[in-house]
CSV table of C-alpha atoms in Angstrom, one decimal:
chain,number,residue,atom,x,y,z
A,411,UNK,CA,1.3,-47.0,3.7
A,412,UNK,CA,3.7,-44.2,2.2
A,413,UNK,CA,6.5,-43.3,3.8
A,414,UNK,CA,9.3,-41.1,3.3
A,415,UNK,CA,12.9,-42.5,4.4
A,416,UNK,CA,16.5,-41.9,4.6
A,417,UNK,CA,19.7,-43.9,4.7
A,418,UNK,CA,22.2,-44.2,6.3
A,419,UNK,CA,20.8,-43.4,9.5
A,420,UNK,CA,24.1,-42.6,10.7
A,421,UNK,CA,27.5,-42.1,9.3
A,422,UNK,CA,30.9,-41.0,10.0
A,423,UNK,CA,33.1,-39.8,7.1
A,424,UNK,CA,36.2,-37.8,7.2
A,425,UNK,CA,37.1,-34.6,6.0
A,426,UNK,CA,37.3,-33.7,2.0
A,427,UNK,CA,35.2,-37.0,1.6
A,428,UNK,CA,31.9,-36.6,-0.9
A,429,UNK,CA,29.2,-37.9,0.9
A,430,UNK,CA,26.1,-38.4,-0.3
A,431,UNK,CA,22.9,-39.2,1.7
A,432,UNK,CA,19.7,-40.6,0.3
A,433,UNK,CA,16.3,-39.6,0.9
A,434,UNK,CA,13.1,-41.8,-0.8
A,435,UNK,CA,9.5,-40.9,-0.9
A,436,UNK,CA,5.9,-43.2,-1.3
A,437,UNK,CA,3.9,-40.3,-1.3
A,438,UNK,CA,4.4,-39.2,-4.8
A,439,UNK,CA,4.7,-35.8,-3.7
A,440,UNK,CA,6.5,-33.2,-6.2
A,441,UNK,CA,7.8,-31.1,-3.4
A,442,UNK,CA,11.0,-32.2,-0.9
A,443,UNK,CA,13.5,-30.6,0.9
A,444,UNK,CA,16.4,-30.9,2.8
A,445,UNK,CA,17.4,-29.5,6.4
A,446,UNK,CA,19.9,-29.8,9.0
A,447,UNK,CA,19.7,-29.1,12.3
A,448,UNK,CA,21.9,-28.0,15.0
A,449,UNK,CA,22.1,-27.3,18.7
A,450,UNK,CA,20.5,-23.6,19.0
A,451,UNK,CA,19.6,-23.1,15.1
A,452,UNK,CA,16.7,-25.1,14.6
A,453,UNK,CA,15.9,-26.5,11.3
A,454,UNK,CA,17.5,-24.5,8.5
A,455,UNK,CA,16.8,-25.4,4.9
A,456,UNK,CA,19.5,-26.5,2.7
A,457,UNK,CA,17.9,-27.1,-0.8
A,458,UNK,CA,14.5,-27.8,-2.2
A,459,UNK,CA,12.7,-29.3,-5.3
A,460,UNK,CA,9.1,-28.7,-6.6
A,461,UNK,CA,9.4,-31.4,-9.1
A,462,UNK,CA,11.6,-33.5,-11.4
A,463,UNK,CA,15.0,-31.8,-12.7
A,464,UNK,CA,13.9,-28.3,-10.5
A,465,UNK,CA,16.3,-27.8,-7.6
A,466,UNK,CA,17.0,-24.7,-5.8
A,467,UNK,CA,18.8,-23.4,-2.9
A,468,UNK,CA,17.8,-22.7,0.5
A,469,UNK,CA,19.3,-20.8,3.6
A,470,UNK,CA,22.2,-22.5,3.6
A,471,UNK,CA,23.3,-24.3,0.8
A,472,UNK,CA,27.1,-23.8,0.3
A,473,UNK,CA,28.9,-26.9,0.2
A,474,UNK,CA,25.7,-29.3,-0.7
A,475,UNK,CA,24.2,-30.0,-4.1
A,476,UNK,CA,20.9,-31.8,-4.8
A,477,UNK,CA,19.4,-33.8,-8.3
A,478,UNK,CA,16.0,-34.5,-8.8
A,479,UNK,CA,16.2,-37.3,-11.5
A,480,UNK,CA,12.1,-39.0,-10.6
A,481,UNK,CA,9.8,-38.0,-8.1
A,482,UNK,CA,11.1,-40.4,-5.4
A,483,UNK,CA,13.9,-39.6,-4.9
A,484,UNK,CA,16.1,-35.9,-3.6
A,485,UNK,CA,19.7,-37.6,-2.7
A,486,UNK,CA,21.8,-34.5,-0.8
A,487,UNK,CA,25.6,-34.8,-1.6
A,488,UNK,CA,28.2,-33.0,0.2
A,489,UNK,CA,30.8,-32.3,-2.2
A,490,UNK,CA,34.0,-32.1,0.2
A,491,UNK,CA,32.6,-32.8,4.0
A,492,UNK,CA,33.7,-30.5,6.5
A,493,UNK,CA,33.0,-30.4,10.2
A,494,UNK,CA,30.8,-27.7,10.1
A,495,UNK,CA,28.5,-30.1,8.2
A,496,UNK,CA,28.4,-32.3,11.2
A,497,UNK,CA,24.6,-32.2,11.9
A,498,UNK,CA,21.2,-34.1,11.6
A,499,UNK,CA,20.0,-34.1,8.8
A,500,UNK,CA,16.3,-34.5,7.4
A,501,UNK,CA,14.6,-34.9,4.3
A,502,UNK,CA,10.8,-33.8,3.6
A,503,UNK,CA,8.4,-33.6,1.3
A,504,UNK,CA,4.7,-32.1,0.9
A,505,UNK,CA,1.9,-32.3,-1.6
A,506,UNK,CA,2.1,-28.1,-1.4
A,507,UNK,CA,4.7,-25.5,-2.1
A,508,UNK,CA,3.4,-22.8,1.1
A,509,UNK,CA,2.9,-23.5,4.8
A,510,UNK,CA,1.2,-27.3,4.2
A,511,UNK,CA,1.4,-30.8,6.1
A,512,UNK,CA,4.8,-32.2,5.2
A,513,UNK,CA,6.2,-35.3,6.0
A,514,UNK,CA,9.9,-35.4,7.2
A,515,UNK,CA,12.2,-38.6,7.4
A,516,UNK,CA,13.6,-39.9,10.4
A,517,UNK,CA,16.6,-38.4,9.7
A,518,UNK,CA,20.7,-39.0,9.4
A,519,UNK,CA,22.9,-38.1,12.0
A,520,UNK,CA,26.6,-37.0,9.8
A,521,UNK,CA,29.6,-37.0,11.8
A,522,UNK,CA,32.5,-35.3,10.0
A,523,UNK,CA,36.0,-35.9,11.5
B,400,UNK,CA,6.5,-14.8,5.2
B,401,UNK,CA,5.5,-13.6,8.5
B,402,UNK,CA,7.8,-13.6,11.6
B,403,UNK,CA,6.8,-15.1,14.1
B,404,UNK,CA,8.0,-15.0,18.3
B,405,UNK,CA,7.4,-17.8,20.7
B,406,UNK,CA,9.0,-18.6,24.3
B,407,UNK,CA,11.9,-20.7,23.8
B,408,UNK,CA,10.8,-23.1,26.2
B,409,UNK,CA,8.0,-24.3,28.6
B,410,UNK,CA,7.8,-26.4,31.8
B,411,UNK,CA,4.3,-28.5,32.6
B,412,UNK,CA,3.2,-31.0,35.1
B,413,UNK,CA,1.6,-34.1,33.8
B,414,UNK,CA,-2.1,-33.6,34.0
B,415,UNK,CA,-2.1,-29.9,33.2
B,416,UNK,CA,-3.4,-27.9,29.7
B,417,UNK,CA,-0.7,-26.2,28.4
B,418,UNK,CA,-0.8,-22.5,26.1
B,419,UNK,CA,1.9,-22.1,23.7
B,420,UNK,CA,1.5,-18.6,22.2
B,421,UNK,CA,2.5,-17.4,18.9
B,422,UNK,CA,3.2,-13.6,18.1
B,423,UNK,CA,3.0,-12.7,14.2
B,424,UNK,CA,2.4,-9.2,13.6
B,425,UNK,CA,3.1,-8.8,10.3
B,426,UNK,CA,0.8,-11.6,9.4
B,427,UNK,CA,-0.6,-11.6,6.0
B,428,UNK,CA,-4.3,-12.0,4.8
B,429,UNK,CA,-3.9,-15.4,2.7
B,430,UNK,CA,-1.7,-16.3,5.7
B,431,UNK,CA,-2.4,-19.6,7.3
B,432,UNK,CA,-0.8,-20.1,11.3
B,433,UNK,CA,0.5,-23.9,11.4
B,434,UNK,CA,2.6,-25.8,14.2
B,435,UNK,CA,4.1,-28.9,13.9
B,436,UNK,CA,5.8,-31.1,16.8
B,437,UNK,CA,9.1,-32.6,16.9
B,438,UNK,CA,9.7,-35.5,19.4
B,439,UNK,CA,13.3,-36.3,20.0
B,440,UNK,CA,15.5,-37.9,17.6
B,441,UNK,CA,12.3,-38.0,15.1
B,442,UNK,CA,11.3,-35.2,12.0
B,443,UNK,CA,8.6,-32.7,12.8
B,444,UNK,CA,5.3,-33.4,12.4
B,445,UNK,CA,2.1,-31.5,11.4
B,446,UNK,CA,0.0,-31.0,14.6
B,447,UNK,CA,-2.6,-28.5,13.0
B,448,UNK,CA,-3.5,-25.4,11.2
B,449,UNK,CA,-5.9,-22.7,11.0
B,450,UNK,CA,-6.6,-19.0,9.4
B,451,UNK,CA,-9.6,-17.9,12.4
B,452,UNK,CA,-11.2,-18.7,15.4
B,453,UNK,CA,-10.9,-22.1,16.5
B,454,UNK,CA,-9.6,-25.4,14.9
B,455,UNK,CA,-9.6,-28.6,17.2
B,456,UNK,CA,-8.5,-32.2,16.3
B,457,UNK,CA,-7.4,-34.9,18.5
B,458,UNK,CA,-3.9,-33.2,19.3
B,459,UNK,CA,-4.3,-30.0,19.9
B,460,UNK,CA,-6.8,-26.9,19.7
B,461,UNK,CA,-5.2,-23.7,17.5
B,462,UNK,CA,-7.2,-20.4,18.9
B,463,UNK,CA,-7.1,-17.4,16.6
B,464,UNK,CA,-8.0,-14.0,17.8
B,465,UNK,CA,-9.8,-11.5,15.7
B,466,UNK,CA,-6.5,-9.8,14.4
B,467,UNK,CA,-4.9,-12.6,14.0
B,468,UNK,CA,-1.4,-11.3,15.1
B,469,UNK,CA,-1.2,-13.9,17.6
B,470,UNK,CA,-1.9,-17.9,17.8
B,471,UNK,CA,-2.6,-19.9,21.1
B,472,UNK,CA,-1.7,-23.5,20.4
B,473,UNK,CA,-3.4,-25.4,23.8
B,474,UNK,CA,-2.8,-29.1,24.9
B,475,UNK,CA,-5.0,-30.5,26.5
B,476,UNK,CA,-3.6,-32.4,29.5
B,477,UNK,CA,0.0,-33.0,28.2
B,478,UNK,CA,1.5,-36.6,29.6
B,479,UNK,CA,5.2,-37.0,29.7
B,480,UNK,CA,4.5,-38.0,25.9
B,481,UNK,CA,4.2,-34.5,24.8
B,482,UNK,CA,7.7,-33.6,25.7
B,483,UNK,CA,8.1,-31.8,22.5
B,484,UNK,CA,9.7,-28.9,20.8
B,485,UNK,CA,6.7,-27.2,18.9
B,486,UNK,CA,7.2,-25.1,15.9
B,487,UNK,CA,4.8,-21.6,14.9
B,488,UNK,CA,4.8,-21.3,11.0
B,489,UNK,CA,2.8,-18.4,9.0
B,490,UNK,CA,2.4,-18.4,5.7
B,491,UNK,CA,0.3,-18.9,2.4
B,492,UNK,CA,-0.6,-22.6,2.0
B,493,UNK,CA,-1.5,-22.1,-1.1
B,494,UNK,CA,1.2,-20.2,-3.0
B,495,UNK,CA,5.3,-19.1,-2.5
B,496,UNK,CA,8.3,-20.8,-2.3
B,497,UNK,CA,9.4,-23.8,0.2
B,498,UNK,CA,11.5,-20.6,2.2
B,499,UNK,CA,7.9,-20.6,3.8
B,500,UNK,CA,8.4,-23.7,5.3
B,501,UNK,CA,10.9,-22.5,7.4
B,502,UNK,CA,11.0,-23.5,11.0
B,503,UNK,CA,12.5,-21.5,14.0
B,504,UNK,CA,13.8,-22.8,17.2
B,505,UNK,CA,10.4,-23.5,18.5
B,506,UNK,CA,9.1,-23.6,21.9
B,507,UNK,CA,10.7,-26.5,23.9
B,508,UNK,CA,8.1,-28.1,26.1
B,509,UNK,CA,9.6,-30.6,29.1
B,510,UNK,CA,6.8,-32.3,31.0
B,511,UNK,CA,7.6,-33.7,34.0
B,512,UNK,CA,5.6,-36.0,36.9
């Protein structure tokens, strides 16, 4: 069956570190995304890729940078981690670029300290 | 994309159909009305969509009204199970940019014995 998944499922990193976390789709979808979520915010979108090499920002996307080198794969790096980026975070992706059935990872819970 | 307002949160019995209602006022014609559920610790999910009338499946039933400014989602005899946050989206499924698949802070529904 396809799947979409993400790894780690957890980490702890420390301040300034680049961190990068990894996000793998079956589904062979050209559209995935990255969110984080946060006690009171919901699910805010970070960046987002329609297809191979295309990236582009989303609500809040200071501080994290995205490559789409194949269709598999959206890794989200945080360039210097800082406690505001401690979160949830969740990958998705979707056959569709509007309001369509899209699968979302498990997710990985970041602790910056 | 169309705003959309929804109670922040919902209390059931076991046993009982629950009404989550959606306002979007500003909703588009080539709009679609979507809701997705998101258990605890898990990704959302895609419960069901619809543009008019009725749509039923084996979660949920989505009822539209005539001017479609507003959305009843309706489960049908929630369990404990369907303690949930659930998410109104509006928006062209067909078209736009992934800032359409952007989620709120739901509707938080705690079902209890």
């Amino acid at each position: 069956d396809a799947e979409i998944t993400q790894s780690p499922r957890h980490k702890i990193t420390e301040t300034g570190r680049q961190v990068t976390l990894a996000c793998h789709q079956t589904w062979n979808h050209n559209n995935m995304f990255w969110y984080r979520q946060d006690l009171g915010h919901g699910l805010r979108l970070i960046h987002y890729s329609y297809g191979v090499q295309d990236t582009n920002k989303g609500e809040v996307s200071d501080g994290y940078s995205v490559s789409r080198s194949n269709t598999e794969d959206l890794p989200l790096t945080l360039e210097s981690a800082a406690s505001s980026q401690t979160s949830v975070y969740f990958c998705a992706s979707s056959a569709g670029q509007g309001i369509v059935e899209a699968f979302f990872g498990q997710g990985t819970r970041l602790t910056v300290v | 994309l169309a705003k959309t307002t929804q109670p922040i949160s919902m209390d059931s019995y076991e046993g009982q159909e629950v009404n989550i209602t959606c306002s979007h006022n500003n909703i588009a014609t080539n709009d679609y009305i979507t809701w997705y559920q998101q258990f605890p610790s898990q990704g959302p999910r895609f419960i069901i969509q619809g543009y008019k009338t009725k749509v039923t499946n084996e979660v949920a039933s989505l009822f539209i009204p005539a001017d479609r400014k507003s959305s009843t989602l309706s489960l049908p005899r929630v369990s404990l199970s369907d303690t949930a946050v659930y998410y109104c989206l509006v928006g062209d499924k067909n078209t736009g940019t992934a800032s359409k698949l952007t989620f709120g802070t739901g509707t938080r529904l705690q079902v209890t014995l």
